[in-house]
XYZ file of C-alpha atoms in Angstrom:
315
model
C -15.272 24.316 -6.678
C -14.410 24.402 -2.939
C -16.016 23.404 0.313
C -15.789 25.414 3.420
C -13.071 24.655 5.987
C -15.740 23.092 8.360
C -17.055 20.612 5.972
C -15.512 17.231 5.173
C -15.101 16.716 1.457
C -17.706 14.187 0.120
C -16.688 14.113 -3.476
C -13.815 15.177 -5.539
C -13.569 16.839 -9.008
C -10.789 15.348 -11.347
C -9.125 17.784 -13.664
C -8.173 15.030 -16.042
C -5.450 15.203 -18.626
C -6.855 18.048 -20.828
C -9.595 20.769 -20.872
C -9.653 20.794 -24.678
C -12.634 18.888 -26.170
C -10.698 17.712 -29.222
C -7.814 16.572 -27.098
C -10.248 14.678 -24.856
C -11.795 12.945 -27.904
C -8.267 11.863 -29.164
C -7.372 10.626 -25.576
C -10.650 8.711 -25.400
C -9.955 6.909 -28.601
C -6.309 6.167 -27.568
C -7.260 5.030 -23.947
C -10.046 2.926 -25.478
C -7.699 1.220 -27.915
C -5.007 0.648 -25.190
C -7.686 -0.889 -22.806
C -9.056 -3.294 -25.302
C -5.517 -4.522 -26.229
C -4.752 -4.699 -22.462
C -7.805 -6.890 -21.866
C -7.508 -9.024 -24.903
C -3.756 -9.465 -24.540
C -3.775 -10.470 -20.851
C -6.843 -12.714 -21.242
C -5.293 -14.389 -24.266
C -1.927 -14.905 -22.448
C -3.737 -16.383 -19.242
C -5.873 -18.570 -21.480
C -2.795 -20.035 -23.411
C -1.067 -20.778 -20.207
C -4.072 -22.738 -19.062
C -4.810 -24.683 -22.164
C -1.390 -25.896 -23.065
C 0.618 -28.082 -20.778
C 4.011 -26.792 -22.289
C 3.351 -23.652 -20.453
C 2.619 -25.327 -17.189
C 5.888 -24.283 -15.566
C 6.569 -21.898 -12.637
C 7.539 -18.999 -14.933
C 4.201 -18.960 -16.643
C 2.466 -19.578 -13.384
C 3.969 -16.310 -12.101
C 3.220 -14.639 -15.432
C -0.444 -15.570 -15.187
C -0.570 -13.787 -11.755
C 1.201 -10.853 -13.203
C -1.264 -10.602 -16.066
C -4.249 -10.872 -13.639
C -2.779 -7.963 -11.583
C -2.090 -6.003 -14.831
C -5.720 -6.577 -15.996
C -7.233 -5.516 -12.626
C -5.076 -2.463 -12.162
C -5.977 -1.257 -15.593
C -9.688 -1.911 -15.048
C -9.569 0.162 -11.876
C -8.382 3.188 -13.695
C -9.140 3.205 -17.380
C -12.984 2.695 -17.580
C -13.615 5.566 -15.224
C -11.084 7.784 -17.178
C -12.988 6.969 -20.501
C -16.206 7.997 -18.801
C -14.751 11.288 -17.594
C -13.145 12.110 -20.958
C -16.765 12.295 -22.362
C -18.216 14.029 -19.406
C -18.078 17.756 -18.527
C -18.230 17.042 -14.686
C -15.512 14.691 -13.764
C -16.840 13.909 -10.281
C -16.022 10.941 -8.013
C -17.348 10.291 -4.617
C -15.069 10.135 -1.590
C -15.837 6.411 -1.141
C -15.177 5.562 -4.658
C -11.908 7.466 -4.626
C -10.761 5.755 -1.500
C -11.627 2.315 -3.107
C -9.724 3.310 -6.196
C -6.615 4.370 -4.202
C -6.706 0.975 -2.240
C -7.386 -1.293 -5.236
C -4.890 0.429 -7.412
C -2.236 0.180 -4.728
C -2.935 -3.481 -4.169
C -2.610 -4.611 -7.689
C 0.326 -2.349 -8.296
C 2.203 -3.486 -5.143
C 1.340 -7.068 -6.100
C 2.905 -6.468 -9.547
C 6.041 -5.342 -7.914
C 6.307 -8.414 -5.927
C 5.775 -10.841 -8.761
C 8.401 -9.062 -10.815
C 10.902 -9.855 -8.049
C 9.591 -13.406 -7.763
C 10.101 -13.923 -11.464
C 13.608 -12.663 -11.462
C 14.302 -15.235 -8.727
C 12.806 -17.863 -10.787
C 15.028 -16.856 -13.739
C 18.064 -16.905 -11.335
C 17.370 -20.510 -10.239
C 16.705 -21.635 -13.807
C 19.840 -20.240 -15.162
C 22.358 -20.493 -12.209
C 21.108 -23.707 -10.758
C 19.457 -25.549 -13.589
C 20.068 -29.062 -12.240
C 18.291 -28.188 -8.962
C 15.560 -26.154 -10.503
C 12.897 -28.828 -10.347
C 13.628 -29.508 -6.664
C 13.830 -25.813 -5.662
C 10.847 -24.483 -7.668
C 8.360 -27.015 -6.627
C 4.612 -26.210 -7.077
C 4.309 -25.819 -3.273
C 7.015 -23.225 -3.403
C 5.502 -21.521 -6.332
C 2.062 -21.313 -4.621
C 3.780 -19.909 -1.378
C 5.512 -17.257 -3.313
C 2.287 -16.339 -5.183
C 0.361 -16.104 -1.965
C 3.125 -14.093 -0.316
C 3.169 -11.728 -3.236
C -0.602 -11.064 -3.033
C -0.394 -10.738 0.832
C 2.422 -8.398 0.837
C 0.646 -6.228 -1.859
C -2.466 -6.043 0.274
C -0.704 -5.327 3.497
C 1.382 -2.613 2.005
C -1.474 -1.042 0.343
C -3.675 -1.144 3.371
C -1.116 0.752 5.379
C -0.404 3.400 2.658
C -4.171 3.984 2.141
C -4.947 4.197 5.788
C -2.361 7.003 6.309
C -3.644 8.764 3.251
C -7.315 8.690 3.970
C -7.018 9.257 7.856
C -6.152 12.875 7.089
C -8.853 15.428 7.064
C -10.009 16.748 3.664
C -11.896 19.998 4.346
C -10.358 22.452 1.894
C -10.179 22.065 -1.930
C -11.853 19.068 -3.603
C -10.107 19.467 -6.909
C -7.599 16.652 -7.864
C -5.044 17.644 -10.423
C -5.089 14.162 -11.856
C -7.036 11.807 -13.914
C -7.675 9.239 -11.204
C -7.513 9.019 -7.416
C -3.804 8.345 -6.438
C -2.254 8.657 -3.005
C 0.397 11.412 -3.897
C -2.259 13.466 -5.796
C -4.699 13.113 -2.910
C -2.193 14.156 -0.155
C -1.826 17.678 -1.749
C -5.447 18.354 -0.722
C -5.204 17.317 2.975
C -5.984 20.228 5.254
C -3.318 19.411 7.751
C 0.278 18.459 8.035
C 1.071 15.509 5.710
C 4.753 14.885 6.604
C 3.931 11.707 8.598
C 1.785 10.331 5.763
C 4.384 11.210 3.209
C 7.093 9.479 5.340
C 4.895 6.435 5.492
C 4.428 6.391 1.715
C 8.145 6.716 1.217
C 8.719 3.695 3.646
C 6.093 1.533 1.996
C 7.710 2.460 -1.251
C 11.110 1.149 0.029
C 9.398 -2.111 1.077
C 7.347 -2.687 -2.114
C 9.682 -0.887 -4.706
C 13.317 -0.695 -3.667
C 13.642 -4.032 -1.889
C 12.277 -5.970 -4.926
C 14.438 -3.793 -7.219
C 17.411 -4.787 -5.098
C 16.438 -8.375 -5.254
C 16.077 -8.183 -9.031
C 19.529 -6.420 -9.423
C 21.228 -9.183 -7.355
C 19.456 -11.997 -9.369
C 20.398 -10.314 -12.666
C 24.043 -9.788 -11.409
C 24.284 -13.609 -10.627
C 22.658 -14.441 -13.931
C 25.098 -12.190 -15.963
C 28.032 -13.729 -14.212
C 26.784 -17.206 -14.914
C 25.910 -16.410 -18.574
C 29.399 -14.723 -19.257
C 31.059 -17.979 -17.992
C 29.094 -20.187 -20.421
C 31.321 -21.558 -23.162
C 28.463 -22.058 -25.603
C 27.340 -19.003 -27.606
C 23.916 -20.686 -28.196
C 23.585 -21.216 -24.442
C 24.287 -17.558 -23.713
C 21.722 -16.338 -26.258
C 19.039 -18.616 -24.890
C 19.811 -17.441 -21.377
C 19.548 -13.711 -22.232
C 16.527 -14.381 -24.310
C 14.600 -15.858 -21.438
C 15.499 -12.778 -19.205
C 15.114 -10.043 -21.849
C 11.335 -9.833 -21.781
C 11.309 -9.770 -17.869
C 14.052 -7.236 -17.622
C 12.287 -4.901 -20.177
C 8.961 -5.089 -18.108
C 11.079 -4.418 -14.948
C 12.695 -1.258 -16.317
C 9.318 0.136 -17.680
C 7.201 -0.586 -14.646
C 9.720 0.248 -11.810
C 11.181 3.335 -13.440
C 7.867 5.117 -13.680
C 6.509 3.887 -10.301
C 9.596 4.968 -8.269
C 9.278 8.526 -9.696
C 5.692 8.917 -8.449
C 5.894 7.071 -5.145
C 9.435 7.591 -4.010
C 9.632 11.253 -5.146
C 6.012 12.517 -4.599
C 6.963 16.205 -4.582
C 9.201 16.299 -7.539
C 8.645 15.999 -11.319
C 5.179 17.429 -10.880
C 5.060 18.520 -14.569
C 5.792 14.983 -15.583
C 3.533 13.323 -12.927
C 0.421 12.719 -15.069
C 2.534 11.513 -18.011
C 4.283 9.048 -15.768
C 1.091 7.853 -14.301
C -0.445 7.311 -17.641
C 2.610 5.252 -18.484
C 2.503 2.760 -15.580
C -1.239 2.847 -14.953
C -2.401 2.573 -18.606
C 0.275 1.764 -20.989
C 2.444 -0.765 -19.097
C -0.394 -3.264 -18.470
C -0.934 -3.351 -22.268
C 2.833 -3.804 -22.878
C 3.470 -6.748 -20.695
C 1.526 -9.319 -22.425
C 2.821 -7.989 -25.741
C 6.417 -8.145 -24.666
C 6.136 -11.637 -23.156
C 4.422 -12.994 -26.280
C 6.158 -11.285 -29.099
C 9.689 -12.121 -27.570
C 8.780 -15.610 -26.461
C 9.021 -18.562 -28.811
C 7.222 -20.871 -26.542
C 4.130 -18.515 -26.327
C 4.121 -17.982 -30.038
C 4.442 -21.667 -30.690
C 1.458 -22.382 -28.395
C -0.557 -19.583 -30.126
C 0.091 -21.131 -33.460
C -1.056 -24.655 -32.224
C -4.214 -23.262 -30.718
C -4.960 -21.271 -33.924
C -4.359 -24.395 -36.057
C -6.697 -26.586 -33.883
C -9.476 -23.965 -33.838
C -8.950 -22.521 -37.421
C -7.617 -25.459 -39.423
C -8.862 -24.340 -42.906
C -7.714 -20.819 -42.544
C -4.228 -21.800 -41.316
C -4.044 -24.358 -44.088
C -4.853 -21.798 -46.712
C -2.098 -19.520 -45.389
C 0.492 -22.290 -45.580
């Protein structure tokens, strides 16, 4: 369906991931399962950090913020995608589409900032362990958290403004399953080079700069760990960074493909978007909990306090 060239688009039609009804039903079940795990996993992780003093450390403070951003970014996308998978008409108003673009960018950009902050936290903990308490004070942690959220909001407002200021008077069919800036720019009825340049520049700010900081941090960490004489110390250092590094690779790899190379990999764009918008928010709490002895220990203690009989029977 198309509007005339004189009429500003008031709603968009999302093509989704598939036209086949059976495929849509399978995707609905898959997305619903992933979203439930995402919600439960992130809420559980945030709850464990809140209830146990052992996890009241800078690393878990930042992890709580990351989980909140994960949960929010997934909620911005998945519930609407679930509704559209069961609907014949996948319609979204221009206002709701604009709100989705802005909010998804805010939480996504904030995730980028927190991943960089967490790498700095690991750098200080491993490379300057004696000065860690004096460097990573709670005041500094709060300032880093506020800075991460603020940078995410500012970058997102700029990118959204340059995306939505364009006139949309032609096609109103988005070849995607949710409203995202690169997919929306294709529909603009004017030259989009300026907006694409701004998106690339904001991508440098919120994607490449944090990646550079992460690489520098891990470069210093690797040098420090290699110089350790204790094999146990090396193993502990790598284990504390392994989960974070895995999340960084999964999130940044897919996000850079979409936002730094917006006109490439078009055949893979939807798949890549599913990965970082739907799957990654589910994987983050699983990776951090399954690979972290402290989180698993707290979970066991909480389970023992709340379900003593069942735990006793198992033992």
